[in-house]
mmCIF file of C-alpha atoms and ligand atoms in Angstrom:
data_model
loop_
_atom_site.group_PDB
_atom_site.id
_atom_site.type_symbol
_atom_site.label_atom_id
_atom_site.label_comp_id
_atom_site.label_asym_id
_atom_site.label_seq_id
_atom_site.Cartn_x
_atom_site.Cartn_y
_atom_site.Cartn_z
ATOM 1 C CA UNK A 1 116.365 79.679 110.481
ATOM 2 C CA UNK A 2 114.286 82.805 110.735
ATOM 3 C CA UNK A 3 113.018 83.417 114.255
ATOM 4 C CA UNK A 4 109.715 85.078 115.118
ATOM 5 C CA UNK A 5 109.533 86.452 118.637
ATOM 6 C CA UNK A 6 106.108 85.991 120.176
ATOM 7 C CA UNK A 7 107.655 86.958 123.506
ATOM 8 C CA UNK A 8 105.816 89.709 125.383
ATOM 9 C CA UNK A 9 108.718 92.158 125.489
ATOM 10 C CA UNK A 10 111.176 92.645 124.008
ATOM 11 C CA UNK A 11 109.265 91.190 121.116
ATOM 12 C CA UNK A 12 109.248 90.804 117.355
ATOM 13 C CA UNK A 13 110.476 94.053 115.813
ATOM 14 C CA UNK A 14 108.147 96.166 113.716
ATOM 15 C CA UNK A 15 108.435 95.045 110.059
ATOM 16 C CA UNK A 16 109.822 98.358 108.787
ATOM 17 C CA UNK A 17 112.312 98.854 111.671
ATOM 18 C CA UNK A 18 115.527 97.965 109.823
ATOM 19 C CA UNK A 19 114.692 100.338 106.999
ATOM 20 C CA UNK A 20 114.287 103.182 109.527
ATOM 21 C CA UNK A 21 117.545 102.216 111.260
ATOM 22 C CA UNK A 22 119.350 102.288 107.967
ATOM 23 C CA UNK A 23 118.033 105.747 107.227
ATOM 24 C CA UNK A 24 118.892 106.942 110.749
ATOM 25 C CA UNK A 25 122.559 106.020 110.203
ATOM 26 C CA UNK A 26 122.625 107.585 106.730
ATOM 27 C CA UNK A 27 121.149 110.791 108.189
ATOM 28 C CA UNK A 28 123.620 110.867 111.155
ATOM 29 C CA UNK A 29 120.785 110.774 113.709
ATOM 30 C CA UNK A 30 123.087 109.425 116.499
ATOM 31 C CA UNK A 31 125.312 112.514 116.139
ATOM 32 C CA UNK A 32 122.760 115.345 116.035
ATOM 33 C CA UNK A 33 122.446 117.725 118.986
ATOM 34 C CA UNK A 34 119.457 117.265 121.253
ATOM 35 C CA UNK A 35 119.269 121.077 121.471
ATOM 36 C CA UNK A 36 119.220 121.627 117.716
ATOM 37 C CA UNK A 37 116.329 122.234 115.346
ATOM 38 C CA UNK A 38 116.568 118.783 113.747
ATOM 39 C CA UNK A 39 115.864 117.093 117.084
ATOM 40 C CA UNK A 40 113.057 119.515 117.909
ATOM 41 C CA UNK A 41 111.444 118.579 114.613
ATOM 42 C CA UNK A 42 111.701 114.859 115.466
ATOM 43 C CA UNK A 43 110.220 115.508 118.932
ATOM 44 C CA UNK A 44 107.385 117.514 117.422
ATOM 45 C CA UNK A 45 106.541 114.971 114.717
ATOM 46 C CA UNK A 46 106.684 112.037 117.138
ATOM 47 C CA UNK A 47 104.342 113.610 119.671
ATOM 48 C CA UNK A 48 101.980 114.860 116.951
ATOM 49 C CA UNK A 49 101.905 111.399 115.376
ATOM 50 C CA UNK A 50 101.205 109.720 118.700
ATOM 51 C CA UNK A 51 98.452 112.232 119.415
ATOM 52 C CA UNK A 52 96.764 111.233 116.155
ATOM 53 C CA UNK A 53 97.328 107.508 116.593
ATOM 54 C CA UNK A 54 95.925 107.334 120.134
ATOM 55 C CA UNK A 55 93.469 110.294 119.988
ATOM 56 C CA UNK A 56 95.291 112.181 122.738
ATOM 57 C CA UNK A 57 93.719 115.603 123.418
ATOM 58 C CA UNK A 58 95.658 118.739 122.429
ATOM 59 C CA UNK A 59 95.962 119.957 126.024
ATOM 60 C CA UNK A 60 97.756 116.783 127.200
ATOM 61 C CA UNK A 61 101.558 116.720 127.213
ATOM 62 C CA UNK A 62 103.770 113.851 126.075
ATOM 63 C CA UNK A 63 107.099 113.172 127.840
ATOM 64 C CA UNK A 64 110.039 110.943 126.923
ATOM 65 C CA UNK A 65 111.776 108.997 129.699
ATOM 66 C CA UNK A 66 113.831 105.803 129.800
ATOM 67 C CA UNK A 67 111.366 103.020 130.625
ATOM 68 C CA UNK A 68 107.952 102.092 131.987
ATOM 69 C CA UNK A 69 109.338 101.439 135.457
ATOM 70 C CA UNK A 70 110.743 104.946 135.423
ATOM 71 C CA UNK A 71 107.286 106.187 134.404
ATOM 72 C CA UNK A 72 105.762 104.475 137.447
ATOM 73 C CA UNK A 73 108.286 106.179 139.712
ATOM 74 C CA UNK A 74 107.906 109.628 138.113
ATOM 75 C CA UNK A 75 104.111 109.384 138.277
ATOM 76 C CA UNK A 76 104.194 108.752 142.019
ATOM 77 C CA UNK A 77 106.869 111.391 142.707
ATOM 78 C CA UNK A 78 105.145 114.092 140.680
ATOM 79 C CA UNK A 79 101.473 113.364 141.368
ATOM 80 C CA UNK A 80 101.144 111.742 144.788
ATOM 81 C CA UNK A 81 102.047 113.522 148.005
ATOM 82 C CA UNK A 82 101.032 110.914 150.548
ATOM 83 C CA UNK A 83 98.725 108.068 149.534
ATOM 84 C CA UNK A 84 98.339 105.989 146.376
ATOM 85 C CA UNK A 85 95.760 103.326 145.546
ATOM 86 C CA UNK A 86 96.745 100.317 143.424
ATOM 87 C CA UNK A 87 94.574 97.754 141.671
ATOM 88 C CA UNK A 88 96.699 94.623 141.464
ATOM 89 C CA UNK A 89 96.264 91.939 138.814
ATOM 90 C CA UNK A 90 99.832 90.626 138.675
ATOM 91 C CA UNK A 91 103.529 91.383 139.063
ATOM 92 C CA UNK A 92 103.775 94.731 137.271
ATOM 93 C CA UNK A 93 101.013 96.220 139.413
ATOM 94 C CA UNK A 94 102.780 94.898 142.524
ATOM 95 C CA UNK A 95 106.025 96.470 141.360
ATOM 96 C CA UNK A 96 104.297 99.842 140.969
ATOM 97 C CA UNK A 97 102.890 99.671 144.531
ATOM 98 C CA UNK A 98 106.257 98.560 145.935
ATOM 99 C CA UNK A 99 107.993 101.402 144.211
ATOM 100 C CA UNK A 100 105.500 103.898 145.676
ATOM 101 C CA UNK A 101 106.167 102.461 149.150
ATOM 102 C CA UNK A 102 109.928 102.758 148.580
ATOM 103 C CA UNK A 103 109.350 106.437 147.789
ATOM 104 C CA UNK A 104 107.758 106.780 151.244
ATOM 105 C CA UNK A 105 104.124 106.893 150.096
ATOM 106 C CA UNK A 106 101.382 105.105 151.925
ATOM 107 C CA UNK A 107 100.016 102.508 149.525
ATOM 108 C CA UNK A 108 96.599 100.871 149.560
ATOM 109 C CA UNK A 109 96.276 97.794 147.369
ATOM 110 C CA UNK A 110 93.276 95.870 146.078
ATOM 111 C CA UNK A 111 93.892 92.549 144.393
ATOM 112 C CA UNK A 112 91.563 91.302 141.648
ATOM 113 C CA UNK A 113 91.246 87.540 141.148
ATOM 114 C CA UNK A 114 91.636 85.908 137.752
ATOM 115 C CA UNK A 115 87.901 85.099 137.595
ATOM 116 C CA UNK A 116 86.891 88.759 137.986
ATOM 117 C CA UNK A 117 83.901 89.817 135.889
ATOM 118 C CA UNK A 118 83.524 93.416 137.152
ATOM 119 C CA UNK A 119 84.363 95.411 140.245
ATOM 120 C CA UNK A 120 81.461 97.778 140.955
ATOM 121 C CA UNK A 121 81.782 97.282 144.729
ATOM 122 C CA UNK A 122 85.375 98.502 144.849
ATOM 123 C CA UNK A 123 85.696 101.354 147.381
ATOM 124 C CA UNK A 124 88.586 103.736 147.263
ATOM 125 C CA UNK A 125 89.752 105.453 150.422
ATOM 126 C CA UNK A 126 89.174 109.203 150.655
ATOM 127 C CA UNK A 127 92.879 109.604 151.418
ATOM 128 C CA UNK A 128 94.050 108.173 148.088
ATOM 129 C CA UNK A 129 95.144 110.903 145.676
ATOM 130 C CA UNK A 130 95.819 108.687 142.694
ATOM 131 C CA UNK A 131 94.429 105.384 141.379
ATOM 132 C CA UNK A 132 97.110 103.234 139.696
ATOM 133 C CA UNK A 133 95.909 100.557 137.292
ATOM 134 C CA UNK A 134 97.867 98.121 135.142
ATOM 135 C CA UNK A 135 95.400 98.210 132.260
ATOM 136 C CA UNK A 136 97.068 95.207 130.631
ATOM 137 C CA UNK A 137 98.990 93.048 133.105
ATOM 138 C CA UNK A 138 101.687 91.318 131.081
ATOM 139 C CA UNK A 139 102.557 88.791 133.791
ATOM 140 C CA UNK A 140 99.066 87.236 133.841
ATOM 141 C CA UNK A 141 97.280 88.376 130.669
ATOM 142 C CA UNK A 142 94.762 90.243 132.823
ATOM 143 C CA UNK A 143 93.008 92.967 130.810
ATOM 144 C CA UNK A 144 90.996 95.639 132.578
ATOM 145 C CA UNK A 145 88.420 96.811 130.036
ATOM 146 C CA UNK A 146 88.679 100.574 129.406
ATOM 147 C CA UNK A 147 84.906 100.750 130.124
ATOM 148 C CA UNK A 148 85.562 99.561 133.719
ATOM 149 C CA UNK A 149 88.195 102.268 134.151
ATOM 150 C CA UNK A 150 85.713 104.878 132.935
ATOM 151 C CA UNK A 151 83.090 103.647 135.426
ATOM 152 C CA UNK A 152 85.615 103.880 138.247
ATOM 153 C CA UNK A 153 86.688 107.385 137.261
ATOM 154 C CA UNK A 154 83.047 108.468 137.123
ATOM 155 C CA UNK A 155 82.646 107.301 140.712
ATOM 156 C CA UNK A 156 85.839 109.072 141.814
ATOM 157 C CA UNK A 157 86.235 112.058 139.464
ATOM 158 C CA UNK A 158 88.392 114.032 141.901
ATOM 159 C CA UNK A 159 91.137 111.393 142.005
ATOM 160 C CA UNK A 160 93.906 111.167 139.442
ATOM 161 C CA UNK A 161 93.659 108.095 137.217
ATOM 162 C CA UNK A 162 97.011 106.636 136.126
ATOM 163 C CA UNK A 163 97.236 103.648 133.803
ATOM 164 C CA UNK A 164 100.040 101.378 132.605
ATOM 165 C CA UNK A 165 99.363 100.592 128.922
ATOM 166 C CA UNK A 166 102.812 99.133 128.156
ATOM 167 C CA UNK A 167 101.662 95.915 126.516
ATOM 168 C CA UNK A 168 98.289 97.054 125.144
ATOM 169 C CA UNK A 169 99.283 100.162 123.193
ATOM 170 C CA UNK A 170 98.442 100.973 120.380
ATOM 171 C CA UNK A 171 95.647 98.370 120.443
ATOM 172 C CA UNK A 172 93.881 99.698 123.550
ATOM 173 C CA UNK A 173 91.299 102.332 122.665
ATOM 174 C CA UNK A 174 91.611 104.772 125.561
ATOM 175 C CA UNK A 175 89.283 107.730 126.111
ATOM 176 C CA UNK A 176 91.686 110.247 127.625
ATOM 177 C CA UNK A 177 88.790 112.244 129.038
ATOM 178 C CA UNK A 178 88.875 109.776 131.940
ATOM 179 C CA UNK A 179 92.656 109.434 132.232
ATOM 180 C CA UNK A 180 95.232 111.720 133.830
ATOM 181 C CA UNK A 181 98.405 109.742 133.239
ATOM 182 C CA UNK A 182 99.143 106.890 130.828
ATOM 183 C CA UNK A 183 102.558 105.426 130.055
ATOM 184 C CA UNK A 184 104.312 102.768 128.019
ATOM 185 C CA UNK A 185 107.726 101.657 126.828
ATOM 186 C CA UNK A 186 108.418 100.922 123.181
ATOM 187 C CA UNK A 187 109.785 97.345 123.106
ATOM 188 C CA UNK A 188 106.318 95.756 123.151
ATOM 189 C CA UNK A 189 103.495 96.961 120.882
ATOM 190 C CA UNK A 190 105.720 99.309 118.892
ATOM 191 C CA UNK A 191 108.322 96.610 118.147
ATOM 192 C CA UNK A 192 111.314 98.849 118.884
ATOM 193 C CA UNK A 193 114.546 98.343 120.839
ATOM 194 C CA UNK A 194 114.099 98.865 124.614
ATOM 195 C CA UNK A 195 115.286 101.990 126.402
ATOM 196 C CA UNK A 196 112.547 104.545 125.776
ATOM 197 C CA UNK A 197 109.454 105.305 127.819
ATOM 198 C CA UNK A 198 106.565 107.636 126.991
ATOM 199 C CA UNK A 199 104.293 109.351 129.547
ATOM 200 C CA UNK A 200 101.048 111.061 128.529
ATOM 201 C CA UNK A 201 99.961 113.663 131.077
ATOM 202 C CA UNK A 202 96.734 115.655 131.563
ATOM 203 C CA UNK A 203 96.505 119.317 132.650
ATOM 204 C CA UNK A 204 95.007 118.092 135.937
ATOM 205 C CA UNK A 205 98.077 115.948 136.642
ATOM 206 C CA UNK A 206 100.324 118.962 136.021
ATOM 207 C CA UNK A 207 98.174 121.077 138.355
ATOM 208 C CA UNK A 208 98.674 118.412 141.011
ATOM 209 C CA UNK A 209 102.462 118.653 140.551
ATOM 210 C CA UNK A 210 102.281 122.433 141.028
ATOM 211 C CA UNK A 211 100.206 121.966 144.157
ATOM 212 C CA UNK A 212 102.750 119.506 145.598
ATOM 213 C CA UNK A 213 105.635 121.861 144.796
ATOM 214 C CA UNK A 214 103.807 124.706 146.587
ATOM 215 C CA UNK A 215 103.481 122.448 149.637
ATOM 216 C CA UNK A 216 107.225 121.794 149.588
ATOM 217 C CA UNK A 217 107.021 118.166 148.411
ATOM 218 C CA UNK A 218 110.055 116.954 146.436
ATOM 219 C CA UNK A 219 108.534 115.865 143.109
ATOM 220 C CA UNK A 220 111.740 114.438 141.659
ATOM 221 C CA UNK A 221 114.817 115.943 140.072
ATOM 222 C CA UNK A 222 115.678 116.199 136.373
ATOM 223 C CA UNK A 223 112.723 114.054 135.281
ATOM 224 C CA UNK A 224 110.047 115.581 137.526
ATOM 225 C CA UNK A 225 106.900 116.406 135.543
ATOM 226 C CA UNK A 226 107.505 120.151 135.865
ATOM 227 C CA UNK A 227 110.895 120.008 134.162
ATOM 228 C CA UNK A 228 109.691 117.533 131.569
ATOM 229 C CA UNK A 229 106.773 119.874 130.884
ATOM 230 C CA UNK A 230 108.879 123.050 130.605
ATOM 231 C CA UNK A 231 111.363 121.395 128.251
ATOM 232 C CA UNK A 232 108.601 119.589 126.377
ATOM 233 C CA UNK A 233 106.952 122.879 125.483
ATOM 234 C CA UNK A 234 110.155 123.658 123.576
ATOM 235 C CA UNK A 235 110.223 120.171 121.993
ATOM 236 C CA UNK A 236 113.140 119.182 124.193
ATOM 237 C CA UNK A 237 113.980 116.926 127.124
ATOM 238 C CA UNK A 238 115.934 117.878 130.293
ATOM 239 C CA UNK A 239 118.738 115.358 129.584
ATOM 240 C CA UNK A 240 120.299 113.972 126.416
ATOM 241 C CA UNK A 241 117.529 111.543 125.451
ATOM 242 C CA UNK A 242 117.479 108.370 123.382
ATOM 243 C CA UNK A 243 117.345 110.378 120.154
ATOM 244 C CA UNK A 244 117.771 107.332 117.926
ATOM 245 C CA UNK A 245 114.815 105.530 119.490
ATOM 246 C CA UNK A 246 112.599 108.623 119.369
ATOM 247 C CA UNK A 247 113.479 108.881 115.656
ATOM 248 C CA UNK A 248 112.568 105.210 115.158
ATOM 249 C CA UNK A 249 109.322 105.619 117.112
ATOM 250 C CA UNK A 250 108.409 108.558 114.896
ATOM 251 C CA UNK A 251 108.833 106.400 111.806
ATOM 252 C CA UNK A 252 106.966 103.409 113.208
ATOM 253 C CA UNK A 253 104.085 105.700 114.215
ATOM 254 C CA UNK A 254 104.034 107.179 110.695
ATOM 255 C CA UNK A 255 103.786 103.679 109.276
ATOM 256 C CA UNK A 256 101.022 102.749 111.736
ATOM 257 C CA UNK A 257 99.084 105.872 110.760
ATOM 258 C CA UNK A 258 99.364 104.832 107.134
ATOM 259 C CA UNK A 259 98.034 101.349 107.957
ATOM 260 C CA UNK A 260 95.383 102.931 110.213
ATOM 261 C CA UNK A 261 94.791 102.223 113.875
ATOM 262 C CA UNK A 262 91.372 100.690 113.121
ATOM 263 C CA UNK A 263 92.997 98.108 110.870
ATOM 264 C CA UNK A 264 95.665 97.369 113.518
ATOM 265 C CA UNK A 265 92.913 96.818 116.093
ATOM 266 C CA UNK A 266 90.870 94.649 113.771
ATOM 267 C CA UNK A 267 93.878 92.485 112.882
ATOM 268 C CA UNK A 268 94.752 92.146 116.570
ATOM 269 C CA UNK A 269 91.202 90.979 117.322
ATOM 270 C CA UNK A 270 91.361 88.421 114.533
ATOM 271 C CA UNK A 271 94.667 86.942 115.775
ATOM 272 C CA UNK A 272 93.391 86.951 119.375
ATOM 273 C CA UNK A 273 90.243 85.117 118.295
ATOM 274 C CA UNK A 274 92.320 82.375 116.677
ATOM 275 C CA UNK A 275 94.573 82.014 119.710
ATOM 276 C CA UNK A 276 91.794 81.970 122.298
ATOM 277 C CA UNK A 277 89.589 79.614 120.310
ATOM 278 C CA UNK A 278 92.424 77.145 119.896
ATOM 279 C CA UNK A 279 93.396 77.052 123.572
ATOM 280 C CA UNK A 280 89.792 77.146 124.800
ATOM 281 C CA UNK A 281 89.145 73.922 122.911
ATOM 282 C CA UNK A 282 92.413 72.290 123.926
ATOM 283 C CA UNK A 283 91.859 69.053 125.845
ATOM 284 C CA UNK A 284 94.684 69.610 128.326
ATOM 285 C CA UNK A 285 95.558 73.295 128.484
ATOM 286 C CA UNK A 286 93.477 76.086 130.116
ATOM 287 C CA UNK A 287 93.167 79.805 129.618
ATOM 288 C CA UNK A 288 94.555 81.451 132.740
ATOM 289 C CA UNK A 289 92.056 84.348 132.826
ATOM 290 C CA UNK A 290 88.576 82.917 133.340
ATOM 291 C CA UNK A 291 86.223 85.738 132.333
ATOM 292 C CA UNK A 292 86.313 86.429 128.559
ATOM 293 C CA UNK A 293 85.906 90.197 129.026
ATOM 294 C CA UNK A 294 89.062 90.343 131.127
ATOM 295 C CA UNK A 295 91.299 88.334 128.790
ATOM 296 C CA UNK A 296 93.964 90.383 127.105
ATOM 297 C CA UNK A 297 93.794 90.522 123.301
ATOM 298 C CA UNK A 298 97.516 91.411 123.193
ATOM 299 C CA UNK A 299 98.960 89.095 125.865
ATOM 300 C CA UNK A 300 97.620 85.551 125.800
ATOM 301 C CA UNK A 301 98.467 83.523 128.906
ATOM 302 C CA UNK A 302 97.879 79.766 128.879
ATOM 303 C CA UNK A 303 98.180 77.323 131.758
ATOM 304 C CA UNK A 304 99.945 74.425 130.021
ATOM 305 C CA UNK A 305 100.098 72.243 133.178
ATOM 306 C CA UNK A 306 103.826 72.074 133.674
ATOM 307 C CA UNK A 307 104.580 71.683 129.962
ATOM 308 C CA UNK A 308 105.857 75.216 129.447
ATOM 309 C CA UNK A 309 109.462 74.312 128.794
ATOM 310 C CA UNK A 310 108.611 71.323 126.606
ATOM 311 C CA UNK A 311 106.226 73.351 124.461
ATOM 312 C CA UNK A 312 108.532 76.330 124.156
ATOM 313 C CA UNK A 313 111.397 74.078 123.036
ATOM 314 C CA UNK A 314 109.161 72.417 120.481
ATOM 315 C CA UNK A 315 108.087 75.769 119.035
ATOM 316 C CA UNK A 316 111.648 77.116 119.052
ATOM 317 C CA UNK A 317 112.609 74.271 116.710
ATOM 318 C CA UNK A 318 110.589 75.901 113.965
ATOM 319 C CA UNK A 319 111.642 79.422 114.953
ATOM 320 C CA UNK A 320 108.637 80.503 117.034
ATOM 321 C CA UNK A 321 109.837 81.958 120.327
ATOM 322 C CA UNK A 322 107.080 82.233 122.959
ATOM 323 C CA UNK A 323 107.382 83.495 126.520
ATOM 324 C CA UNK A 324 107.572 81.392 129.672
ATOM 325 C CA UNK A 325 105.235 82.058 132.588
ATOM 326 C CA UNK A 326 106.070 84.959 134.844
ATOM 327 C CA UNK A 327 107.720 84.361 138.235
ATOM 328 C CA UNK A 328 106.142 81.441 140.096
ATOM 329 C CA UNK A 329 104.225 80.448 136.969
ATOM 330 C CA UNK A 330 107.379 80.040 134.896
ATOM 331 C CA UNK A 331 106.932 76.290 134.373
ATOM 332 C CA UNK A 332 103.125 76.235 134.207
ATOM 333 C CA UNK A 333 102.335 79.054 131.787
ATOM 334 C CA UNK A 334 103.263 80.187 128.337
ATOM 335 C CA UNK A 335 102.697 83.787 127.262
ATOM 336 C CA UNK A 336 102.095 84.712 123.637
ATOM 337 C CA UNK A 337 102.303 88.306 122.471
ATOM 338 C CA UNK A 338 99.852 89.580 119.875
ATOM 339 C CA UNK A 339 101.335 92.891 118.734
ATOM 340 C CA UNK A 340 101.098 94.743 115.394
ATOM 341 C CA UNK A 341 104.378 93.089 114.267
ATOM 342 C CA UNK A 342 102.829 89.615 114.529
ATOM 343 C CA UNK A 343 101.187 88.168 111.441
ATOM 344 C CA UNK A 344 97.973 86.150 111.334
ATOM 345 C CA UNK A 345 99.651 83.559 109.148
ATOM 346 C CA UNK A 346 102.384 82.943 111.725
ATOM 347 C CA UNK A 347 99.760 82.610 114.458
ATOM 348 C CA UNK A 348 97.940 79.999 112.375
ATOM 349 C CA UNK A 349 101.127 78.074 111.568
ATOM 350 C CA UNK A 350 102.179 78.092 115.205
ATOM 351 C CA UNK A 351 98.807 76.748 116.376
ATOM 352 C CA UNK A 352 98.849 74.076 113.685
ATOM 353 C CA UNK A 353 102.277 72.965 114.858
ATOM 354 C CA UNK A 354 101.117 72.769 118.495
ATOM 355 C CA UNK A 355 98.188 70.555 117.537
HETATM 356 C C1 LIG B 1 107.207 95.370 130.392
HETATM 357 C C2 LIG B 1 106.285 96.042 131.316
HETATM 358 C C3 LIG B 1 106.729 97.031 132.224
HETATM 359 C C4 LIG B 1 108.171 97.399 132.366
HETATM 360 O O1 LIG B 1 108.686 97.990 131.215
HETATM 361 P P1 LIG B 1 110.187 98.535 131.216
HETATM 362 O O2 LIG B 1 110.320 99.215 129.911
HETATM 363 O O3 LIG B 1 111.066 97.313 131.368
HETATM 364 O O4 LIG B 1 110.345 99.439 132.376
HETATM 365 C C5 LIG B 1 105.785 97.641 133.021
HETATM 366 N N1 LIG B 1 104.486 97.316 132.962
HETATM 367 C C6 LIG B 1 104.024 96.370 132.108
HETATM 368 C C7 LIG B 1 102.570 96.056 132.079
HETATM 369 C C8 LIG B 1 104.915 95.716 131.261
HETATM 370 O O5 LIG B 1 104.458 94.792 130.409
#
């Protein structure tokens, strides 16, 4: 039976992935040197493609690392000397704050509840150098609207704004004018194998790194922003990177550009509408996030009242694999991914089967 992975990461692979893998083997991509011109070309095309897809300004740099968790760590090391501020909406945000504390930073956290409608009253301590936000919290389906992030940045323009867009990219329409650091890994919205992270960095974030280095702060070793930046300018990475996955990302991005990001976003909205409407009208189940504006279009989390395992087993029988709840909510929630690799028809069939 053919399986469709509606899990939130790793997830269903991008439809054209196997074709790109095939071509990668035929073209000896796993054997090419990461210092050679062929790799530099792949690096260049991938970053240029991503720039187009996500409207990333020319003066921002794009780095390749190993994962999103690594991106959290590198962001703190390279852009926060003493104090970080974290908006928490679930487990990934907590992980980011914990990691900053483990690196010896003072962390200030502010937890948003799942009935949040806005947070205009939120005050950020003068000491905080960086605001860390999980824009799409995959553990809870908590979506912070980009407009709220803009409002916050307008109130605190001097602070660095860092966002985790792992499970919302490429759907999330981010205005990078208000963002200093954004990162993601590729096994979610891009439908690729895990093991590659991408960090998008503003000139202001790089200035902050320089300032920390001048003050004698250790900003990391081989993957500090300064080294990533110096190598990146030559279309290279400090270490031997995941060349195969960068190659695959390049090809998936090219395909997405052909489809068009507007169409991807529109299709995502349509699938999300179907999913939310169905569960909103369900007699027993509840949507976990209460305010519609803060419900994730790409990560749908449903409180199924202890029926998580039963429902997931039922769906697995016809090949639809959905995620369990995260952590303590394992038995009470299901999580359904809505990424570009997921088709409207499969969403409809799945919902029909549940009812
Ligand atoms: C999956 C996920 C991560 C972690 O990604 P890795 O690639 O495993 O490091 C971080 N943040 C969010 C929001 C995620 O969904």
